[in-house]
């Protein structure tokens, strides 16, 4: 409840992209826009699968033109995507993309919801998706969101009738929405939810079609659209000084880690919607046609509407505070409304408007970013009335702690200020994303506290409630406790105030590969989140492994500082996969977490506590060759992985490649999408191919089909055509079809079991045509599809070899998949069996 208050406070319209903690600046036009929204009692929910799937034009249109309460339910948090702006991947990327969605909603005026579904990677078919997601659970989450949000209309981004034409997650989102539309009103469906909410029947379900469902803009133009609702979403809002599409562009440009920063579009723009369920409407441009969206829809609402429509009609832009008495009258009437749903929502909106109109500034902030449970923290409380309205500050509570402020009158523009000392109870939970607290499955996050399901983020741990008398009427205002500071090069900054453990520990590498029986020195870095701490750190490890010391002492003086201690880890004699964790022992407590901070300018800083753990893998890898040259493409961690198994890897700057420069390498590897992103390769390709011709091994990892051909006719020494073929099921069967090829024998014997334990997918963008010089090594396919043989191709070229592979080594090596290491080592060793045999004969 308190949390909602904070969340909704942000929906008072502002185009600023300041983060959620920054106080609102509300001009008269912002306030007027909020009153228009206050007077519309209708709700729309948009449903899709990923952050960035949502049509921000339609969301902005519904929120600002229709003035509906508008939500976006993204089933996943986008954990499976790429990251263009930093190192976060998987669940950490999900945390960042969650915040980018919230930033987008702050711009377009929508609200944000999620399910527990994990974006586990690409799937072609919805049945595959729904098997990996726990379908019952995720369907239940959609039902729960509908029951709590109570939309009149639901709009799907994707078509539930066309499985296989887009990402399986996309079609699944539409299918689940289609099913949930009826289930939400069925008391026998998910009855356990009904203790916290009630059943709800939305009136209409739509599908938001687009030209890309028709194949081309021309085909869409020509298509029969008589059954579709149509609206022009390019509308201009003089009150806001922006057009709807400008707002939409700004909103989708928040998806920076996906590279969605884009130019604004302007002018008339058509949007088409197909009715899937519910009654047909008369007005084909109005989703809410025939639905009562006035105050009269609630019992006791008419009298409130009479007051508020009048305020809207006669709004005084020069001195909006003249409306306070009427708004207070409406507030009192609203408190007697029996419909708890609308009473709560409209109370939040109305108090936010009252606060903005009286120029109220209410704030509780700390000057430190974080603390630990059981500590005391100085909190600055400020209250300021910037109107002639008669306002008294009665009391301020932070959670349940009374700050013992005495009754004070807030005179116009006289700042009230008081410093208090807040106790952080020892039982306070650490700050962290709630969906990462427990270990989930591949497809679904585990959330113990059901009340949190659907929420975009963990509610703030500390909130200040300011109890005010405004013209004698008692109204509480709740604000999250924030951390406020100034940076000389940035100005005033607001960030969330966090509760963290006294210390956390982490390993440098999330996966440690032992190519043989040699021990490795393992650094453990301890970070202090409190001054003057000292304790010990131990390693927890599997029985087959050994560590040189039982524990290591540490002692750190200053909060924020780090200390690194070292253990020597001795691997078992044979192949083994295990995990190790550091355990901090401090004042009788054990801490097993690591802390990751995600900090960017466009979103609030995020603190994520994860189990501190690394995977350790003892392999038995044979290698031939030593020096590898690596030409980085779009970015991957393959070089680090190869170094872990003892290769000497040098990153090659493509501009420095000459006829001679590659000679020193045993193999030259091109990183993923190198030919797509490194233009310089156009000029250096002949040297790379010559290197192979003269006896070297060139290994090219996947490139996408686009830009192929025109730019790089000679990417391979022989004809090779890249297709969109991919095998997305990481467990699909793999057959070795070139059983005699040394690539599957030297120096490691590869068999089909080496394809066990792969993650996310087999590979992508496999060639589907190649000249006779190439030998396909493997055959694989997704269920119900034809076999593809293009995942790994090798051709002799001159005295050397050329290998093209779309296998996802860039995913498998960093997570320590043994079979992938063996196969990669074999690729690097191609041709060296003959050399060794010769050497042996000579010797
Ligand atoms: Zn998507």
XYZ file of C-alpha atoms and ligand atoms in Angstrom, residues 49-53 158 167 170, ligand 1:
9
model
C 6.799 -10.973 -23.436
C 9.892 -8.776 -23.133
C 11.035 -5.297 -22.171
C 11.011 -3.409 -25.527
C 8.144 -5.492 -27.022
C 1.249 -10.581 -30.428
C 9.669 -15.898 -30.819
C 5.813 -13.696 -27.930
Zn 10.397 -9.686 -27.639
